[in-house]
Coordinates of C-alpha atoms in Angstrom, one line a residue:
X1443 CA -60.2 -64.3 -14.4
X1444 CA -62.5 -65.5 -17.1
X1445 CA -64.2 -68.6 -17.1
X1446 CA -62.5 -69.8 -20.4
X1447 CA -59.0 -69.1 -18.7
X1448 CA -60.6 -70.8 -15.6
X1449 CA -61.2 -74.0 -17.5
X1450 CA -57.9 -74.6 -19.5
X1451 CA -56.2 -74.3 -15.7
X1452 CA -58.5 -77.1 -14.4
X1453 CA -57.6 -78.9 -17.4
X1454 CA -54.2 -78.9 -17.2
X1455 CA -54.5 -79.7 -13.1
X1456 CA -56.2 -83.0 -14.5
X1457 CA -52.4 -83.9 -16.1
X1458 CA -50.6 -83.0 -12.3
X1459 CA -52.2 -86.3 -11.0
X1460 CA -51.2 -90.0 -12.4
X1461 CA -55.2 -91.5 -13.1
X1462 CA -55.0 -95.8 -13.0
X1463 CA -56.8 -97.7 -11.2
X1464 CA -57.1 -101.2 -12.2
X1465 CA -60.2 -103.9 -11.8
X1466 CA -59.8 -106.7 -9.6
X1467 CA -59.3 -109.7 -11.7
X1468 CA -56.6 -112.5 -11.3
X1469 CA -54.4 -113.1 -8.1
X1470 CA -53.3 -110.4 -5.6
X1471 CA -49.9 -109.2 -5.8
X1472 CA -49.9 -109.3 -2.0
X1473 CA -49.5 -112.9 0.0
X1474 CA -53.0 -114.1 1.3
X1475 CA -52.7 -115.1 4.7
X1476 CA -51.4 -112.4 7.0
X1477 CA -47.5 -113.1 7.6
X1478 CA -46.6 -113.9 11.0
X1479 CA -42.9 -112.5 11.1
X1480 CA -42.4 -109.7 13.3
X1481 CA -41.3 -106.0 11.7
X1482 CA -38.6 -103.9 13.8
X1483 CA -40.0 -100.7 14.4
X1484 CA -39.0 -97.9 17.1
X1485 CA -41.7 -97.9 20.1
X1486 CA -41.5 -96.0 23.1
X1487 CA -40.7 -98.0 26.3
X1488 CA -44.0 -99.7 27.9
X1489 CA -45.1 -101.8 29.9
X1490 CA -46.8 -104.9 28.3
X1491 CA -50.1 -106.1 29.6
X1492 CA -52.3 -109.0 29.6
X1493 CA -54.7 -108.7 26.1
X1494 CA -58.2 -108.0 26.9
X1495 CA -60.3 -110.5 26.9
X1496 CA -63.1 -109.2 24.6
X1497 CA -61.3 -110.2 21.5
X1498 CA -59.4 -114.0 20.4
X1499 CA -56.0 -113.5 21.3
X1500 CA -54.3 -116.9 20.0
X1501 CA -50.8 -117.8 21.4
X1502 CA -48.6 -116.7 18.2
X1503 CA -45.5 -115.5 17.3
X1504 CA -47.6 -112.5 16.2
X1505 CA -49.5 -111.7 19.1
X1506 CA -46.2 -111.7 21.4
X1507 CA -44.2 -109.9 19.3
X1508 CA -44.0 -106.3 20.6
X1509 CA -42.7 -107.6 24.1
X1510 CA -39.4 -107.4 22.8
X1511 CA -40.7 -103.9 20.9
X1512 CA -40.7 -105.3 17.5
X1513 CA -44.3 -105.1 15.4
X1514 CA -46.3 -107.5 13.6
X1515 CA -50.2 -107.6 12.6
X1516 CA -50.7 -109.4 15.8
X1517 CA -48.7 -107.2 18.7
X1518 CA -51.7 -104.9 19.6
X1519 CA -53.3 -108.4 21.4
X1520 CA -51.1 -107.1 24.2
X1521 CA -51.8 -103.8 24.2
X1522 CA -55.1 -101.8 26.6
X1523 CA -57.3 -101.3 24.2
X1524 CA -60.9 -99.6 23.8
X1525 CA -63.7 -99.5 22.0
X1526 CA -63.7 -102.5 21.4
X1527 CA -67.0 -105.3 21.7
X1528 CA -67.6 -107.8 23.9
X1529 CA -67.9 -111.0 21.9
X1530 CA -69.7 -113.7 23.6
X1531 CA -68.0 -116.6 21.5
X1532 CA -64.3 -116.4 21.1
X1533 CA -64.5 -119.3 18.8
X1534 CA -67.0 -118.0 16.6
X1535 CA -64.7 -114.5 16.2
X1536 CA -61.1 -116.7 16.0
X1537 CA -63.2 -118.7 12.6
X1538 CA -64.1 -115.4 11.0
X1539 CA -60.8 -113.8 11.4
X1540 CA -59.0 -117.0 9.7
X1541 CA -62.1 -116.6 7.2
X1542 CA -60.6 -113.3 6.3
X1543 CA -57.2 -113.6 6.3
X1544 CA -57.8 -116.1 3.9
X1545 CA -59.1 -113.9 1.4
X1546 CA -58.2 -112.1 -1.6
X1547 CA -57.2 -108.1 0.0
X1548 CA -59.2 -105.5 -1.2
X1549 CA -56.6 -103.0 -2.0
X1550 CA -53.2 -103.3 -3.3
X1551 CA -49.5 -101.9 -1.7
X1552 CA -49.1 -100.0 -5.3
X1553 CA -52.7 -98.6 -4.8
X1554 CA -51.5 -97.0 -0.8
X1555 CA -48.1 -95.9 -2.2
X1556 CA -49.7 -93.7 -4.9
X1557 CA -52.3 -92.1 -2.7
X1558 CA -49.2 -91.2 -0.2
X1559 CA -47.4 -89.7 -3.3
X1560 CA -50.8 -87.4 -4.0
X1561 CA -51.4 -86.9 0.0
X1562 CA -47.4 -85.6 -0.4
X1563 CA -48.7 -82.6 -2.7
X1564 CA -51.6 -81.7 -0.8
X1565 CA -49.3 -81.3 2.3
X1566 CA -47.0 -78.4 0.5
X1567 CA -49.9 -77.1 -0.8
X1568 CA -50.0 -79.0 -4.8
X1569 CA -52.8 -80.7 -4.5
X1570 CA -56.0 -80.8 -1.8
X1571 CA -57.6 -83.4 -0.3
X1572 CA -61.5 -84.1 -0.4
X1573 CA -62.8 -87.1 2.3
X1574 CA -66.1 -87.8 2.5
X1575 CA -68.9 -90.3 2.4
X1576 CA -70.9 -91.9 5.2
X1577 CA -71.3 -91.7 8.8
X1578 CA -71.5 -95.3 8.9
X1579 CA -72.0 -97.5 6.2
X1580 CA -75.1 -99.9 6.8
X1581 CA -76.2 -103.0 5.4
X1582 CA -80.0 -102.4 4.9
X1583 CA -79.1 -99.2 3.1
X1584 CA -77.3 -101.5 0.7
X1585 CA -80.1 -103.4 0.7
X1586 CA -82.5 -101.0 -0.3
X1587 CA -80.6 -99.2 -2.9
X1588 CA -78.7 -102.0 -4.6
X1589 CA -75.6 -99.6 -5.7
X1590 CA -77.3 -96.6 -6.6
X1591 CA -76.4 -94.9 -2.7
X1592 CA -72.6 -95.7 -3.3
X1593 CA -72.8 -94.5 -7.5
X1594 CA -74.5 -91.5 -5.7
X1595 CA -72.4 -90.3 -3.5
X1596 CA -69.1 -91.3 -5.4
X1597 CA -70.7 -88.8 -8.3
X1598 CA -71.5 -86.3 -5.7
X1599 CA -67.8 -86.5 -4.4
X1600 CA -66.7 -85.9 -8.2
X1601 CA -68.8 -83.3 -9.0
X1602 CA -67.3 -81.7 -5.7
X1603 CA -64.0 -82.1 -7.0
X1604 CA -64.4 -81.0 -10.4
X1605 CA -65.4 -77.2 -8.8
X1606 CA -62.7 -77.4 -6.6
X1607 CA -59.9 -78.2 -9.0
X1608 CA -61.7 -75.5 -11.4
X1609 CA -61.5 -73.1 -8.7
X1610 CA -58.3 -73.5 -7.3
X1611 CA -56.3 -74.8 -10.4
X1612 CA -54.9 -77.8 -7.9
X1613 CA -55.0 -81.4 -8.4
X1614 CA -58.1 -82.6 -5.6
X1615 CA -57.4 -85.9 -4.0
X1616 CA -60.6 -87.8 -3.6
X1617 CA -61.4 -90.3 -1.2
X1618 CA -64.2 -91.9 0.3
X1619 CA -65.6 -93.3 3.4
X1620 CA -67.0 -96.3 1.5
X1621 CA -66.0 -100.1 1.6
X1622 CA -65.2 -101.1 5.1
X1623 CA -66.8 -97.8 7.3
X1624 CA -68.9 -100.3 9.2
X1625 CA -68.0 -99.7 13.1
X1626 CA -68.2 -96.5 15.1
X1627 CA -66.7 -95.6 18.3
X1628 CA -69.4 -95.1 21.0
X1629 CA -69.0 -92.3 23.8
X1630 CA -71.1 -95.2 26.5
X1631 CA -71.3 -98.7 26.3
X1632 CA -75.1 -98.8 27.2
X1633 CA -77.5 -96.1 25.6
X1634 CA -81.2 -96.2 26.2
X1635 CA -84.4 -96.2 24.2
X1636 CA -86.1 -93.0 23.1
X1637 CA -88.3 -91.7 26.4
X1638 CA -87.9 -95.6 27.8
X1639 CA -86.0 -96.9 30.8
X1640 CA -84.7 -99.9 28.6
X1641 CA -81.2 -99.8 28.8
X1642 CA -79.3 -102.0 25.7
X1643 CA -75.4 -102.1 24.6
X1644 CA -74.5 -99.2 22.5
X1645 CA -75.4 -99.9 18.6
X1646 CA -71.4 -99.7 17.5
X1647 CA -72.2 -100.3 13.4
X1648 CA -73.7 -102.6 11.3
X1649 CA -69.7 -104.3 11.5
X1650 CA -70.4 -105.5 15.3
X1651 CA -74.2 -105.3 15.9
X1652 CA -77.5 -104.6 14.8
X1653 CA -79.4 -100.5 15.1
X1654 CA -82.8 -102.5 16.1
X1655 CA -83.4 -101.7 19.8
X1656 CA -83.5 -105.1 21.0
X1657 CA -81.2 -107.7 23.1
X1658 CA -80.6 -109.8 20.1
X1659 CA -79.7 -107.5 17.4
X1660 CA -77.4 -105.7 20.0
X1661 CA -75.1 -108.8 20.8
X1662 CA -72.0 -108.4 18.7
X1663 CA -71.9 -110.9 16.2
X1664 CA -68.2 -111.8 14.5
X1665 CA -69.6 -113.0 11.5
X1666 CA -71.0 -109.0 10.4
X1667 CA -67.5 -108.9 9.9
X1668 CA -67.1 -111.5 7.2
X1669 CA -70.3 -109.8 5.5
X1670 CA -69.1 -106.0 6.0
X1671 CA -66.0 -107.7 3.7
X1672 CA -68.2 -109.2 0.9
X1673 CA -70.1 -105.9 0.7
X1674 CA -66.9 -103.7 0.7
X1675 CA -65.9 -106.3 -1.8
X1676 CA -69.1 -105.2 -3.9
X1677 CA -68.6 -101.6 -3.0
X1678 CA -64.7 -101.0 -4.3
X1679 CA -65.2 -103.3 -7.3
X1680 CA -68.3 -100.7 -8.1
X1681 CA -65.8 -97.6 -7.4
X1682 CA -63.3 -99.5 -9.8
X1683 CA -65.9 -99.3 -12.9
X1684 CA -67.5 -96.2 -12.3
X1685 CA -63.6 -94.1 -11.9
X1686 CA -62.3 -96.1 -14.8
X1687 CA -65.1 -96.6 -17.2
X1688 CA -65.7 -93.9 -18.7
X1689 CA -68.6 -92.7 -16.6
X1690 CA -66.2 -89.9 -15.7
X1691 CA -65.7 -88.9 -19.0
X1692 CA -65.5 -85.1 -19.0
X1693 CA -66.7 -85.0 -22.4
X1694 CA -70.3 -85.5 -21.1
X1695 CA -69.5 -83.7 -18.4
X1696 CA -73.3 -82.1 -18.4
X1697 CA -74.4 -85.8 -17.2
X1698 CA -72.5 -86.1 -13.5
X1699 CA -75.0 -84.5 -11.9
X1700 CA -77.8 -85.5 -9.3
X1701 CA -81.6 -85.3 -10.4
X1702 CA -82.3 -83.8 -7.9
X1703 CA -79.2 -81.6 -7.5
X1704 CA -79.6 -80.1 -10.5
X1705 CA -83.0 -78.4 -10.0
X1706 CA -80.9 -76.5 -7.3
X1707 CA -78.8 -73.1 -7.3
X1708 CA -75.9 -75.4 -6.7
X1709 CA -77.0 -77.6 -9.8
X1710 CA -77.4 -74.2 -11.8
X1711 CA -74.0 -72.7 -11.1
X1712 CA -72.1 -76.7 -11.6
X1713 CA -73.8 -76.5 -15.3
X1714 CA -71.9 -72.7 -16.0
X1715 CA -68.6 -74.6 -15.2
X1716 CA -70.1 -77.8 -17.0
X1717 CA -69.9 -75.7 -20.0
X1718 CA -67.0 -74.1 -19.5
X1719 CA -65.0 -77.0 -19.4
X1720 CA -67.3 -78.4 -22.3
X1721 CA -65.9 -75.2 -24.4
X1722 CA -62.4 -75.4 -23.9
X1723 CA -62.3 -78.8 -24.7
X1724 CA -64.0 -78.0 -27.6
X1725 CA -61.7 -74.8 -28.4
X1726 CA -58.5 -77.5 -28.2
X1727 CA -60.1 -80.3 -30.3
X1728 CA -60.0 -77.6 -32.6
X1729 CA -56.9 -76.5 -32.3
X1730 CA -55.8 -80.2 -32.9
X1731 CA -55.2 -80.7 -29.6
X1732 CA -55.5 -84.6 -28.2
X1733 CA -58.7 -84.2 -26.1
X1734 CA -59.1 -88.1 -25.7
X1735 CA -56.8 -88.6 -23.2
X1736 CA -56.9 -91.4 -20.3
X1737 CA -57.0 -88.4 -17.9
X1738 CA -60.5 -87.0 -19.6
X1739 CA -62.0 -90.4 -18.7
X1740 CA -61.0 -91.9 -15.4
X1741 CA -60.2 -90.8 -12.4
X1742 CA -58.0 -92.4 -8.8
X1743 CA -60.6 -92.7 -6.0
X1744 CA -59.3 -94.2 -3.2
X1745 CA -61.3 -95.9 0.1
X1746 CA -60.7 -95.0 3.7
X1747 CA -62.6 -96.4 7.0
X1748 CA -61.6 -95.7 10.9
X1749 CA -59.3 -98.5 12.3
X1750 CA -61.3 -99.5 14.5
X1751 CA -62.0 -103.2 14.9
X1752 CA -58.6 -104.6 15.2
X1753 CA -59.3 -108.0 14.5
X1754 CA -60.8 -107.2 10.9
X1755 CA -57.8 -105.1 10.3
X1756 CA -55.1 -107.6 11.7
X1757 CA -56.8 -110.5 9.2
X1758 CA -56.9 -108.7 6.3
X1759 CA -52.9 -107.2 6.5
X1760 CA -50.7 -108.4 4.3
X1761 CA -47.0 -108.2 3.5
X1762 CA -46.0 -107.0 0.1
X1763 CA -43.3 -110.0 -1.0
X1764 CA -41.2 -107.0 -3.0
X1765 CA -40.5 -105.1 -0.2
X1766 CA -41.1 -106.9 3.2
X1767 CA -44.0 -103.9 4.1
X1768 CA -46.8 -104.6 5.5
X1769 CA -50.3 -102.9 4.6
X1770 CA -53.6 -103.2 5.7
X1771 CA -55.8 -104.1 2.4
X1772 CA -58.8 -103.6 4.1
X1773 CA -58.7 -99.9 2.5
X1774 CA -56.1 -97.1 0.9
X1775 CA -56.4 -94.6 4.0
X1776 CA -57.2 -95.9 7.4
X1777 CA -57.7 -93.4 10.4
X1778 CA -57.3 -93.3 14.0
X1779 CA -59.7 -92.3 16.1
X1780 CA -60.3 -89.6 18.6
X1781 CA -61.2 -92.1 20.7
X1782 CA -58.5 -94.5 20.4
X1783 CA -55.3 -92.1 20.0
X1784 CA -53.6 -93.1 23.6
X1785 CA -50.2 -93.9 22.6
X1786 CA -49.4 -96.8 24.2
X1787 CA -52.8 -98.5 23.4
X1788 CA -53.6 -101.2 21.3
X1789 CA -54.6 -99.0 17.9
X1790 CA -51.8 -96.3 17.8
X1791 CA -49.4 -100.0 18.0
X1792 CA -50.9 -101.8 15.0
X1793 CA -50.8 -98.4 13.0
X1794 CA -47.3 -98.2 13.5
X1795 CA -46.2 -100.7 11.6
X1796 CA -48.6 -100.6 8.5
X1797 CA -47.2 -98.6 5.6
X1798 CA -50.8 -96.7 4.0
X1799 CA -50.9 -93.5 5.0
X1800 CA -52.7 -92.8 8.1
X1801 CA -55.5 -90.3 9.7
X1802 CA -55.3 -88.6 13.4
X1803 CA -58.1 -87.1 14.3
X1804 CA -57.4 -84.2 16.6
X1805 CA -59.8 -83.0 19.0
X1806 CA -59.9 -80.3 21.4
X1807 CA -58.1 -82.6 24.5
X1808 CA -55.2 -83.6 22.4
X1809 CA -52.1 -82.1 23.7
X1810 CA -48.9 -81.2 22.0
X1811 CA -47.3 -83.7 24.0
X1812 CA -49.7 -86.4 22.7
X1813 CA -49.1 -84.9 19.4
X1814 CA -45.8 -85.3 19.7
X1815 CA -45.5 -88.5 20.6
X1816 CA -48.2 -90.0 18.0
X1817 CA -46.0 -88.5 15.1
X1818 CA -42.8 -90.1 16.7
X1819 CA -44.4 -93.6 16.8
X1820 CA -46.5 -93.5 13.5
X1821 CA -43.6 -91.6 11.7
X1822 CA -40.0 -91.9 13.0
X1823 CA -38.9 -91.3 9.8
X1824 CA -40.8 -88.3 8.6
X1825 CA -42.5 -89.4 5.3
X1826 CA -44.3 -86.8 3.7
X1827 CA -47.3 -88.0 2.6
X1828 CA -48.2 -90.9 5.8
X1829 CA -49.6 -88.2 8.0
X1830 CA -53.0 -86.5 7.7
X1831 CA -54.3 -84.8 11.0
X1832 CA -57.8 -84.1 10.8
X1833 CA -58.9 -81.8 13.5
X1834 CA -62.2 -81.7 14.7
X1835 CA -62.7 -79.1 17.7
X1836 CA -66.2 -77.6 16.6
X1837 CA -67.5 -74.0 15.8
X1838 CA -66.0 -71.1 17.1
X1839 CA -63.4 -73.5 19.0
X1840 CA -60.8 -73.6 16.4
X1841 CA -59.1 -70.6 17.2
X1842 CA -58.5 -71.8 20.7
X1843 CA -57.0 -75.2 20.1
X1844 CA -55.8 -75.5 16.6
X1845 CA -52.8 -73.1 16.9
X1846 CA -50.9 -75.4 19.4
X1847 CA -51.5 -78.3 17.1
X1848 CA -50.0 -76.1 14.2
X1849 CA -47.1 -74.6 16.3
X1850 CA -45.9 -78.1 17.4
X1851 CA -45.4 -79.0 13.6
X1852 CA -44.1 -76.3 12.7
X1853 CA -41.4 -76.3 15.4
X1854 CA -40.8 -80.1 15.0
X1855 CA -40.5 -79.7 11.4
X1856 CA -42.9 -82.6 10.8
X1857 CA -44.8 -83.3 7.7
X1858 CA -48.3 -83.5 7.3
X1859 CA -51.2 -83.0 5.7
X1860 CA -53.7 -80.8 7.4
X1861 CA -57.2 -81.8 7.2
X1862 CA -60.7 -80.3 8.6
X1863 CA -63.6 -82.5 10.0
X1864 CA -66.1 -79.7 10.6
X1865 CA -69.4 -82.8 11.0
X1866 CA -68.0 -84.3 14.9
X1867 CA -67.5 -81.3 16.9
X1868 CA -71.0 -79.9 15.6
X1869 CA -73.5 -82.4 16.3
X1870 CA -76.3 -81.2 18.2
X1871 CA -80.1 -82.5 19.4
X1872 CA -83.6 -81.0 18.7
X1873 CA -86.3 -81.3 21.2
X1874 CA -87.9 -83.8 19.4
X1875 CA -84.8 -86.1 19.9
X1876 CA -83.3 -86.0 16.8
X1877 CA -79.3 -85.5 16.2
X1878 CA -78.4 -83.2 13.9
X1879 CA -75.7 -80.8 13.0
X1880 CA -76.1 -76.9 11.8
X1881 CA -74.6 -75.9 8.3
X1882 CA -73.9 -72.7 9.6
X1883 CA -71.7 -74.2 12.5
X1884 CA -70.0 -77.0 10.0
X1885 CA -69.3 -74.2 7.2
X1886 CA -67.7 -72.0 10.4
X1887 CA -65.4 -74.1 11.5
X1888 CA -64.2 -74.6 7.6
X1889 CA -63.5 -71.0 7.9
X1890 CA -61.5 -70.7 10.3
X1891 CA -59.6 -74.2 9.7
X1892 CA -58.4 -72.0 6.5
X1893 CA -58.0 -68.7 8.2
X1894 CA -55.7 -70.1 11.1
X1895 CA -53.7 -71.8 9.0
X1896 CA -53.6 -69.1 6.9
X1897 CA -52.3 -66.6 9.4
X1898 CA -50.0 -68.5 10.5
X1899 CA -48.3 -69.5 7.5
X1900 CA -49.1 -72.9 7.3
X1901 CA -50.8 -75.4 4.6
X1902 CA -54.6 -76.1 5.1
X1903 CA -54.9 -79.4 2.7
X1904 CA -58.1 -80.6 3.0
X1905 CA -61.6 -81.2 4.6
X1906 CA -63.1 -84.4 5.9
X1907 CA -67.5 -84.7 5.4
X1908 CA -69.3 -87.4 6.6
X1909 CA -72.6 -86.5 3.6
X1910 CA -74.3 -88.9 1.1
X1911 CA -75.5 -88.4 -2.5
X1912 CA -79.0 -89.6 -1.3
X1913 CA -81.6 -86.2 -0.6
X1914 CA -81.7 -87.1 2.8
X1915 CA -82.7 -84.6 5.9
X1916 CA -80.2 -85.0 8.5
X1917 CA -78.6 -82.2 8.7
X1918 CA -80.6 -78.4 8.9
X1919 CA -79.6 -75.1 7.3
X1920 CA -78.1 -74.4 3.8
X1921 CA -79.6 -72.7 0.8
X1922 CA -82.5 -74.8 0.9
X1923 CA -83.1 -74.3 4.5
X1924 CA -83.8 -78.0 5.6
X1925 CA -85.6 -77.4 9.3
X1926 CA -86.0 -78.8 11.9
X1927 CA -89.3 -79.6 11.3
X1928 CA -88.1 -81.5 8.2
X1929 CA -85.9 -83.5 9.8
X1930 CA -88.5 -86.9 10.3
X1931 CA -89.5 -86.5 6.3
X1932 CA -86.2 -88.9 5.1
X1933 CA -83.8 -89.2 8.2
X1934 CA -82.3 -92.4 7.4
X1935 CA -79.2 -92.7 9.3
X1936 CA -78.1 -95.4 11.8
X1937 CA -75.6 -92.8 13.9
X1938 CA -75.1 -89.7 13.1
X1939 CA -76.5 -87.1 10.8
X1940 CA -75.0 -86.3 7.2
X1941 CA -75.0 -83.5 4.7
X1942 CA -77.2 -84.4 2.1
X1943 CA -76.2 -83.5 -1.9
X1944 CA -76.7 -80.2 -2.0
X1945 CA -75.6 -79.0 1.5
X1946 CA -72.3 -81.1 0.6
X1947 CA -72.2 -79.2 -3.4
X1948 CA -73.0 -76.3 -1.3
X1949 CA -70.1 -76.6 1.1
X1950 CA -67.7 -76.9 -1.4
X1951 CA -68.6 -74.1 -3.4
X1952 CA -68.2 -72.1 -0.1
X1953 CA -64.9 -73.6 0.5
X1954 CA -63.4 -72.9 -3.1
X1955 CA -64.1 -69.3 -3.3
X1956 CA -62.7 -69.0 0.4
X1957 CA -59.8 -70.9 -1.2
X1958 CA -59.7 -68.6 -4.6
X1959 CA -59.4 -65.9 -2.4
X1960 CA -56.3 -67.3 -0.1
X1961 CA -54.2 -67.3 -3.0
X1962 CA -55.2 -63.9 -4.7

């Protein structure tokens, strides 16, 4: 197909998705304090227990609600519960949390409800999802960048949907790990120094403690919650301008690019479709065509973090007054963990009862059973569009343990949106100590995400990067053959590696032509 014909299908994909998304001014629509009043929801039968004692559990109507197996915000205080910190001062953590739940959401029920109608598409196969953005977001990288890191990898993210809708003549649902991916689940508590017998708690993101190596920084502090919220405050209000100020505006579509992305083959062959899209919206301006539609200019781009510190998530949930839901405004798309998946523990029970649509990660020990189960509690009633399992199994492992995820579905009849997280189940560590992950190996297990699903008549609907816009060296391979010897030059991340620009431009590229080829 020629790339005229290419462009006039990416331009009509651009009318297949809804593109509003308003600034934060006035009052939110949504009640400020987190409601107390319990939600009836189905639960399996458990057993309650005692809540841990390394969060503030206050005596509430909240907190004892799922005794009597009804939900509110508060009902996962009674639930086991892991990964989560020890904090020294209860009081300290019960006067951020009131802090926060006194303050303004940062996303809005309308906001959730339109993503899950887009998330619907991708999971027959109308639309595909792109996730990306950070490993973990960090508050010195803020510091050092201002906003040029998030403007970065937000253009990044749309210049990676741009080929991807060109290619595949779909609508590409773009979200990203920005505003509120602060924590990180930790496989030990302790962790030690590089070639030291010092032996510290785990650094669990900048959200709990601190990456320097020492006692203090490494005691969780509750108020790195309050400022994780003013800079994912500062963060979505960016995203706002840049999706809906004309910064996307296709017309000058030549100009979102990176610098230093565009000195690359990648950069090259994004220019060819650049001006391919540049001359068919020139051909229909004159035709008379209206080429200055909303949908030339803006964009939806929604925010997603791991659920993962429940008290942040509990404070900022709020119930929408018009229809008695309740959402967690702490981001569009919140996910649960590999980690943190048991189904009767504290993070599948406050997920429950939220109404934005929801991540699993799958990894290779999840069972059908498991699977099973987590769809009947975080979907009794089937909505398309809630679901998105991301699996994340690792090279050459798909093939082994992605089928029985896919044949429990399909048998079921459940909807979902399939998702592939190719960075967690690749990560790997030189001799010189460094964490890193192969492009080869991430690229590998795209491919066989697609061709599984593929053979077995189902709907692959998306892929899940942790990367950044920033020319980082964190990750090796790719066409410009970062090594492992190049790894020290600009390895900036607190946990774990990223692909930088072009490896992520890269990927994509991959992934559309193995797409194009799907549907011939």
């Amino acid at each position: 197909m020629s790339r005229s014909r290419d462009s006039f299908f990416f331009l009509a994909s651009l009318s297949s998705t809804e593109y509003s998304w308003p600034v934060v001014t006035g009052a939110a629509p949504l009640g400020r304090r987190a409601s107390t009043a319990a939600v009836s929801a189905p639960r399996r039968a458990r057993t309650a227990r005692a809540a841990p004692r390394m969060v503030a559990t206050p005596d509430s109507p909240a907190a004892a609600a799922n005794v009597s197996g009804e939900w509110a915000p508060g009902s996962w205080r009674n639930m086991p519960i892991r990964q989560v910190p020890a904090y020294p001062d209860a009081a300290a953590l019960e006067d951020v949390e009131q802090r926060l739940t006194r303050s303004l959401p940062l996303v809005f029920s309308g906001e959730c409800e339109r993503l899950k109608k887009q998330l619907k598409a991708a999971s027959v196969g109308e639309a595909f999802l792109l996730q990306g953005g950070d490993c973990a977001e960090s508050f010195t990288e803020f510091e050092k960048y201002g906003g040029d890191n998030i403007r970065d990898t937000f253009t990044l993210l749309i210049q990676m949907s741009i080929l991807m809708m060109y290619a595949i003549r779909k609508p590409v649902v773009k979200i990203g790990r920005m505003a509120g991916q602060f924590a990180k689940p930790r496989s030990s508590p302790f962790e030690k120094a590089k070639n030291a017998e010092l032996e510290l708690p785990s650094y669990r993101g900048d959200m709990i403690n601190g990456p320097a190596f020492t006692l203090e920084d490494r005691v969780p502090d509750p108020e790195r919650m309050y400022q994780a919220f003013i800079q994912s405050t500062a963060t979505i209000n960016l995203l706002r301008t840049l999706a809906s100020g004309g910064y996307l505006d296709l017309h000058r579509i030549h100009n979102i690019n990176l610098q230093f992305v565009d000195e690359t083959p990648q950069g090259s062959r994004f220019r060819e479709y650049a001006t391919a899209i540049d001359n068919a919206l020139a051909f229909m301006a004159s035709c008379g065509l209206q080429t200055d539609s909303p949908m030339l200019r803006q964009a939806d781009f929604y925010v997603s973090h791991e659920a993962l510190l429940l008290p942040y998530e509990q404070a900022l949930t709020r119930i929408d007054p018009d229809t008695g839901k309740a959402y967690a405004t702490s981001g569009h798309f919140i996910w649960l963990g590999d980690r943190t998946r048991q189904p009767d523990g504290a993070h599948v029970e406050f997920l429950r009862g939220i109404a934005n649509p929801i991540g699993v990660k799958c990894g290779p020990t999840l069972t059908a059973d498991d699977l099973l189960q987590l769809l009947d509690t975080l979907n009794p009633t089937n909505e398309a569009g809630r679901i998105t399992l991301i699996t994340r199994v690792g090279a050459g492992k798909v093939r082994e343990h992605l089928p029985r995820m896919i044949e429990t579905v399909q048998r079921e009849g459940r909807n979902v949106v399939w998702s592939c997280d190719p960075m967690h189940g690749n990560t790997e560590s030189t001799e010189s100590g460094f964490k890193t992950r192969n492009f080869e190996n991430v690229f590998s297990e795209v491919q066989d995400f697609l061709d599984v699903h593929h053979q077995m008549g189902s709907i692959p609907g998306g892929i899940h990067l942790e990367m950044t816009g920033q020319n980082v060296t964190e990750c090796i391979g790719g066409m410009k053959n970062v090594r492992d010897q190049d790894l020290p030059d600009r390895y900036e991340t607190q946990c774990d590696p990223r692909l930088n620009a072009s490896q992520a431009l890269e990927l994509a590229f991959l992934v559309s032509e193995k797409l194009q080829k799907m549907q011939q």
